[in-house]
């Protein structure tokens, strides 16, 4: 065997290895593109109403109490996830994290991001397709503005089509498991 024939075999082996690698990589890219285009990996749903509120004292427990009372008066069951985690001595990621769900599968949230952020985010989502409850939306904005003494800003309204109903129902089921686990009232 000569040096040139050995070099030819090595070159062919490298070419075959590169060709195999390219084919394998190409199949991976094609599979990834099919996954992305199918929409299977991306599920989104918009809140009917979402907004931020800036509060002078966002750490006050009175905000949680008033918000929870507001939701209960309107037939929602309420879970203060941050408080439940503290009671179970689990890590608390958000200083304020309240979830409320009613018999109509409407879901409201109130969260506060940590790290000196004085802003609280609130949202309301109804089962798709979106059917606005203008009175409830106005009451929620009023809760933040007048009852809690906070300033409302960045109000957005979203819509969901009927194709989002199954995803919404899956989210509600997941959240109801949290209620069973942590004992929401």
PDB file of C-alpha atoms in Angstrom:
ATOM      1  CA  UNK A   1       0.000   0.000   0.000  1.00  0.00           C
ATOM      2  CA  UNK A   2       1.441   3.323  -1.001  1.00  0.00           C
ATOM      3  CA  UNK A   3       1.166   6.604   0.796  1.00  0.00           C
ATOM      4  CA  UNK A   4      -1.070   8.045  -1.928  1.00  0.00           C
ATOM      5  CA  UNK A   5      -3.554   5.127  -1.791  1.00  0.00           C
ATOM      6  CA  UNK A   6      -3.649   5.401   2.019  1.00  0.00           C
ATOM      7  CA  UNK A   7      -4.330   9.129   1.727  1.00  0.00           C
ATOM      8  CA  UNK A   8      -7.146   8.379  -0.730  1.00  0.00           C
ATOM      9  CA  UNK A   9      -8.791   5.949   1.708  1.00  0.00           C
ATOM     10  CA  UNK A  10      -8.529   8.459   4.556  1.00  0.00           C
ATOM     11  CA  UNK A  11      -9.969  11.196   2.339  1.00  0.00           C
ATOM     12  CA  UNK A  12     -12.881   8.961   1.261  1.00  0.00           C
ATOM     13  CA  UNK A  13     -13.512   8.002   4.895  1.00  0.00           C
ATOM     14  CA  UNK A  14     -13.562  11.632   5.965  1.00  0.00           C
ATOM     15  CA  UNK A  15     -15.880  12.499   3.063  1.00  0.00           C
ATOM     16  CA  UNK A  16     -18.235   9.660   4.002  1.00  0.00           C
ATOM     17  CA  UNK A  17     -18.167  10.719   7.658  1.00  0.00           C
ATOM     18  CA  UNK A  18     -18.907  14.328   6.711  1.00  0.00           C
ATOM     19  CA  UNK A  19     -21.676  13.217   4.368  1.00  0.00           C
ATOM     20  CA  UNK A  20     -23.202  11.081   7.129  1.00  0.00           C
ATOM     21  CA  UNK A  21     -22.948  13.951   9.604  1.00  0.00           C
ATOM     22  CA  UNK A  22     -24.573  16.367   7.163  1.00  0.00           C
ATOM     23  CA  UNK A  23     -27.415  13.926   6.446  1.00  0.00           C
ATOM     24  CA  UNK A  24     -27.976  13.302  10.157  1.00  0.00           C
ATOM     25  CA  UNK A  25     -27.882  17.038  10.915  1.00  0.00           C
ATOM     26  CA  UNK A  26     -30.211  17.736   8.012  1.00  0.00           C
ATOM     27  CA  UNK A  27     -32.741  15.238   9.340  1.00  0.00           C
ATOM     28  CA  UNK A  28     -32.556  16.905  12.740  1.00  0.00           C
ATOM     29  CA  UNK A  29     -33.144  20.340  11.234  1.00  0.00           C
ATOM     30  CA  UNK A  30     -36.073  19.039   9.174  1.00  0.00           C
ATOM     31  CA  UNK A  31     -37.626  17.388  12.240  1.00  0.00           C
ATOM     32  CA  UNK A  32     -37.200  20.611  14.235  1.00  0.00           C
ATOM     33  CA  UNK A  33     -38.817  22.693  11.464  1.00  0.00           C
ATOM     34  CA  UNK A  34     -41.767  20.296  11.242  1.00  0.00           C
ATOM     35  CA  UNK A  35     -42.175  20.544  15.028  1.00  0.00           C
ATOM     36  CA  UNK A  36     -42.148  24.352  14.924  1.00  0.00           C
ATOM     37  CA  UNK A  37     -44.529  24.573  11.988  1.00  0.00           C
ATOM     38  CA  UNK A  38     -46.991  22.166  13.603  1.00  0.00           C
ATOM     39  CA  UNK A  39     -47.513  24.582  16.481  1.00  0.00           C
ATOM     40  CA  UNK A  40     -47.214  21.683  18.924  1.00  0.00           C
ATOM     41  CA  UNK A  41     -44.438  23.349  20.866  1.00  0.00           C
ATOM     42  CA  UNK A  42     -46.017  26.798  21.056  1.00  0.00           C
ATOM     43  CA  UNK A  43     -49.197  27.344  23.001  1.00  0.00           C
ATOM     44  CA  UNK A  44     -50.221  30.870  23.891  1.00  0.00           C
ATOM     45  CA  UNK A  45     -53.296  32.465  25.312  1.00  0.00           C
ATOM     46  CA  UNK A  46     -54.006  36.130  25.883  1.00  0.00           C
ATOM     47  CA  UNK A  47     -55.580  37.699  28.919  1.00  0.00           C
ATOM     48  CA  UNK A  48     -58.880  39.475  28.293  1.00  0.00           C
ATOM     49  CA  UNK A  49     -57.528  42.247  30.495  1.00  0.00           C
ATOM     50  CA  UNK A  50     -54.046  42.750  31.865  1.00  0.00           C
ATOM     51  CA  UNK A  51     -52.443  45.760  33.474  1.00  0.00           C
ATOM     52  CA  UNK A  52     -49.767  46.934  35.844  1.00  0.00           C
ATOM     53  CA  UNK A  53     -50.309  48.910  38.984  1.00  0.00           C
ATOM     54  CA  UNK A  54     -47.726  50.985  40.798  1.00  0.00           C
ATOM     55  CA  UNK A  55     -48.298  50.994  44.541  1.00  0.00           C
ATOM     56  CA  UNK A  56     -46.657  53.203  47.128  1.00  0.00           C
ATOM     57  CA  UNK A  57     -46.352  50.229  49.472  1.00  0.00           C
ATOM     58  CA  UNK A  58     -46.595  47.033  47.384  1.00  0.00           C
ATOM     59  CA  UNK A  59     -45.405  44.903  50.293  1.00  0.00           C
ATOM     60  CA  UNK A  60     -48.405  45.709  52.458  1.00  0.00           C
ATOM     61  CA  UNK A  61     -50.422  42.607  53.391  1.00  0.00           C
ATOM     62  CA  UNK A  62     -53.559  44.713  53.004  1.00  0.00           C
ATOM     63  CA  UNK A  63     -53.236  44.420  49.216  1.00  0.00           C
ATOM     64  CA  UNK A  64     -53.491  40.634  49.416  1.00  0.00           C
ATOM     65  CA  UNK A  65     -56.402  40.785  51.857  1.00  0.00           C
ATOM     66  CA  UNK A  66     -58.400  43.257  49.763  1.00  0.00           C
ATOM     67  CA  UNK A  67     -57.696  41.458  46.501  1.00  0.00           C
ATOM     68  CA  UNK A  68     -58.683  38.083  47.963  1.00  0.00           C
ATOM     69  CA  UNK A  69     -61.890  39.559  49.434  1.00  0.00           C
ATOM     70  CA  UNK A  70     -62.685  41.164  46.057  1.00  0.00           C
ATOM     71  CA  UNK A  71     -62.423  37.829  44.248  1.00  0.00           C
ATOM     72  CA  UNK A  72     -64.330  35.841  46.890  1.00  0.00           C
ATOM     73  CA  UNK A  73     -67.207  38.356  46.810  1.00  0.00           C
ATOM     74  CA  UNK A  74     -67.522  37.623  43.091  1.00  0.00           C
ATOM     75  CA  UNK A  75     -67.587  33.829  43.497  1.00  0.00           C
ATOM     76  CA  UNK A  76     -63.925  33.035  42.859  1.00  0.00           C
ATOM     77  CA  UNK A  77     -61.925  30.548  44.901  1.00  0.00           C
ATOM     78  CA  UNK A  78     -58.576  32.068  45.788  1.00  0.00           C
ATOM     79  CA  UNK A  79     -55.125  30.631  46.307  1.00  0.00           C
ATOM     80  CA  UNK A  80     -52.321  32.804  47.606  1.00  0.00           C
ATOM     81  CA  UNK A  81     -49.509  30.676  46.185  1.00  0.00           C
ATOM     82  CA  UNK A  82     -46.751  32.709  47.848  1.00  0.00           C
ATOM     83  CA  UNK A  83     -48.348  32.335  51.288  1.00  0.00           C
ATOM     84  CA  UNK A  84     -49.016  28.611  50.745  1.00  0.00           C
ATOM     85  CA  UNK A  85     -45.385  28.020  49.757  1.00  0.00           C
ATOM     86  CA  UNK A  86     -44.154  29.903  52.839  1.00  0.00           C
ATOM     87  CA  UNK A  87     -46.378  27.790  55.114  1.00  0.00           C
ATOM     88  CA  UNK A  88     -44.974  24.616  53.566  1.00  0.00           C
ATOM     89  CA  UNK A  89     -41.444  26.016  53.886  1.00  0.00           C
ATOM     90  CA  UNK A  90     -40.952  25.861  50.133  1.00  0.00           C
ATOM     91  CA  UNK A  91     -39.028  28.459  48.133  1.00  0.00           C
ATOM     92  CA  UNK A  92     -41.050  31.532  47.225  1.00  0.00           C
ATOM     93  CA  UNK A  93     -40.167  32.889  43.801  1.00  0.00           C
ATOM     94  CA  UNK A  94     -42.576  35.827  43.786  1.00  0.00           C
ATOM     95  CA  UNK A  95     -43.361  38.014  46.814  1.00  0.00           C
ATOM     96  CA  UNK A  96     -46.989  38.166  45.674  1.00  0.00           C
ATOM     97  CA  UNK A  97     -48.634  35.427  43.603  1.00  0.00           C
ATOM     98  CA  UNK A  98     -52.403  35.092  43.886  1.00  0.00           C
ATOM     99  CA  UNK A  99     -54.591  32.943  41.657  1.00  0.00           C
ATOM    100  CA  UNK A 100     -58.400  33.087  41.538  1.00  0.00           C
ATOM    101  CA  UNK A 101     -60.755  30.843  39.528  1.00  0.00           C
ATOM    102  CA  UNK A 102     -64.540  30.828  39.399  1.00  0.00           C
ATOM    103  CA  UNK A 103     -67.165  28.268  38.353  1.00  0.00           C
ATOM    104  CA  UNK A 104     -67.198  29.735  34.819  1.00  0.00           C
ATOM    105  CA  UNK A 105     -63.466  28.905  34.422  1.00  0.00           C
ATOM    106  CA  UNK A 106     -62.505  32.557  34.535  1.00  0.00           C
ATOM    107  CA  UNK A 107     -59.039  33.042  35.969  1.00  0.00           C
ATOM    108  CA  UNK A 108     -57.536  36.111  37.585  1.00  0.00           C
ATOM    109  CA  UNK A 109     -53.945  36.567  38.707  1.00  0.00           C
ATOM    110  CA  UNK A 110     -52.095  39.095  40.788  1.00  0.00           C
ATOM    111  CA  UNK A 111     -48.295  38.854  40.835  1.00  0.00           C
ATOM    112  CA  UNK A 112     -45.373  40.982  41.881  1.00  0.00           C
ATOM    113  CA  UNK A 113     -41.890  40.488  40.508  1.00  0.00           C
ATOM    114  CA  UNK A 114     -39.123  40.682  43.159  1.00  0.00           C
ATOM    115  CA  UNK A 115     -35.955  42.788  43.148  1.00  0.00           C
ATOM    116  CA  UNK A 116     -37.219  46.169  44.245  1.00  0.00           C
ATOM    117  CA  UNK A 117     -40.018  46.259  41.703  1.00  0.00           C
ATOM    118  CA  UNK A 118     -42.897  48.310  43.063  1.00  0.00           C
ATOM    119  CA  UNK A 119     -45.227  47.196  40.282  1.00  0.00           C
ATOM    120  CA  UNK A 120     -47.903  44.530  40.498  1.00  0.00           C
ATOM    121  CA  UNK A 121     -49.357  42.797  37.443  1.00  0.00           C
ATOM    122  CA  UNK A 122     -53.001  41.799  37.316  1.00  0.00           C
ATOM    123  CA  UNK A 123     -54.861  39.856  34.655  1.00  0.00           C
ATOM    124  CA  UNK A 124     -58.232  38.335  33.881  1.00  0.00           C
ATOM    125  CA  UNK A 125     -58.774  35.530  31.396  1.00  0.00           C
ATOM    126  CA  UNK A 126     -62.084  33.985  30.359  1.00  0.00           C
ATOM    127  CA  UNK A 127     -62.641  30.748  28.433  1.00  0.00           C
ATOM    128  CA  UNK A 128     -62.164  31.142  24.681  1.00  0.00           C
ATOM    129  CA  UNK A 129     -63.640  32.410  22.517  1.00  0.00           C
ATOM    130  CA  UNK A 130     -63.281  35.680  24.392  1.00  0.00           C
ATOM    131  CA  UNK A 131     -66.537  37.072  25.730  1.00  0.00           C
ATOM    132  CA  UNK A 132     -65.831  40.243  27.617  1.00  0.00           C
ATOM    133  CA  UNK A 133     -67.361  40.873  31.010  1.00  0.00           C
ATOM    134  CA  UNK A 134     -67.048  44.646  31.000  1.00  0.00           C
ATOM    135  CA  UNK A 135     -68.450  45.007  34.523  1.00  0.00           C
ATOM    136  CA  UNK A 136     -65.890  42.583  35.986  1.00  0.00           C
ATOM    137  CA  UNK A 137     -63.072  44.255  34.039  1.00  0.00           C
ATOM    138  CA  UNK A 138     -64.155  47.694  35.319  1.00  0.00           C
ATOM    139  CA  UNK A 139     -64.392  46.332  38.879  1.00  0.00           C
ATOM    140  CA  UNK A 140     -60.887  44.861  38.619  1.00  0.00           C
ATOM    141  CA  UNK A 141     -59.453  48.174  37.402  1.00  0.00           C
ATOM    142  CA  UNK A 142     -61.333  49.952  40.189  1.00  0.00           C
ATOM    143  CA  UNK A 143     -59.949  47.512  42.779  1.00  0.00           C
ATOM    144  CA  UNK A 144     -56.421  48.420  41.772  1.00  0.00           C
ATOM    145  CA  UNK A 145     -57.016  52.136  41.418  1.00  0.00           C
ATOM    146  CA  UNK A 146     -59.288  53.071  44.304  1.00  0.00           C
ATOM    147  CA  UNK A 147     -59.426  50.170  46.760  1.00  0.00           C
ATOM    148  CA  UNK A 148     -55.710  49.403  46.811  1.00  0.00           C
ATOM    149  CA  UNK A 149     -54.650  53.018  46.261  1.00  0.00           C
ATOM    150  CA  UNK A 150     -52.385  52.122  43.352  1.00  0.00           C
ATOM    151  CA  UNK A 151     -51.974  53.782  39.959  1.00  0.00           C
ATOM    152  CA  UNK A 152     -53.047  51.739  36.939  1.00  0.00           C
ATOM    153  CA  UNK A 153     -50.914  51.780  33.792  1.00  0.00           C
ATOM    154  CA  UNK A 154     -50.162  49.657  30.709  1.00  0.00           C
ATOM    155  CA  UNK A 155     -53.706  48.372  30.272  1.00  0.00           C
ATOM    156  CA  UNK A 156     -54.015  45.815  27.459  1.00  0.00           C
ATOM    157  CA  UNK A 157     -56.921  43.753  26.226  1.00  0.00           C
ATOM    158  CA  UNK A 158     -56.551  40.527  24.298  1.00  0.00           C
ATOM    159  CA  UNK A 159     -58.789  38.117  22.447  1.00  0.00           C
ATOM    160  CA  UNK A 160     -58.656  34.370  21.966  1.00  0.00           C
ATOM    161  CA  UNK A 161     -60.418  32.363  19.306  1.00  0.00           C
ATOM    162  CA  UNK A 162     -62.228  29.059  19.893  1.00  0.00           C
ATOM    163  CA  UNK A 163     -59.072  27.134  18.917  1.00  0.00           C
ATOM    164  CA  UNK A 164     -57.556  28.158  22.283  1.00  0.00           C
ATOM    165  CA  UNK A 165     -60.336  26.586  24.374  1.00  0.00           C
ATOM    166  CA  UNK A 166     -58.597  23.243  24.900  1.00  0.00           C
ATOM    167  CA  UNK A 167     -55.378  24.960  25.994  1.00  0.00           C
ATOM    168  CA  UNK A 168     -57.343  27.188  28.391  1.00  0.00           C
ATOM    169  CA  UNK A 169     -59.073  24.124  29.860  1.00  0.00           C
ATOM    170  CA  UNK A 170     -55.700  22.395  30.306  1.00  0.00           C
ATOM    171  CA  UNK A 171     -54.379  25.452  32.166  1.00  0.00           C
ATOM    172  CA  UNK A 172     -57.442  25.506  34.425  1.00  0.00           C
ATOM    173  CA  UNK A 173     -56.987  21.788  35.218  1.00  0.00           C
ATOM    174  CA  UNK A 174     -53.348  22.416  36.115  1.00  0.00           C
ATOM    175  CA  UNK A 175     -54.293  25.349  38.329  1.00  0.00           C
ATOM    176  CA  UNK A 176     -57.069  23.368  40.021  1.00  0.00           C
ATOM    177  CA  UNK A 177     -54.454  20.767  40.990  1.00  0.00           C
ATOM    178  CA  UNK A 178     -52.615  23.602  42.763  1.00  0.00           C
ATOM    179  CA  UNK A 179     -55.809  24.437  44.646  1.00  0.00           C
ATOM    180  CA  UNK A 180     -56.175  20.816  45.759  1.00  0.00           C
ATOM    181  CA  UNK A 181     -52.510  20.593  46.737  1.00  0.00           C
ATOM    182  CA  UNK A 182     -52.289  23.892  48.616  1.00  0.00           C
ATOM    183  CA  UNK A 183     -55.882  24.269  49.799  1.00  0.00           C
ATOM    184  CA  UNK A 184     -57.162  27.413  48.113  1.00  0.00           C
ATOM    185  CA  UNK A 185     -60.329  28.906  49.590  1.00  0.00           C
TER     186      UNK A 185
END
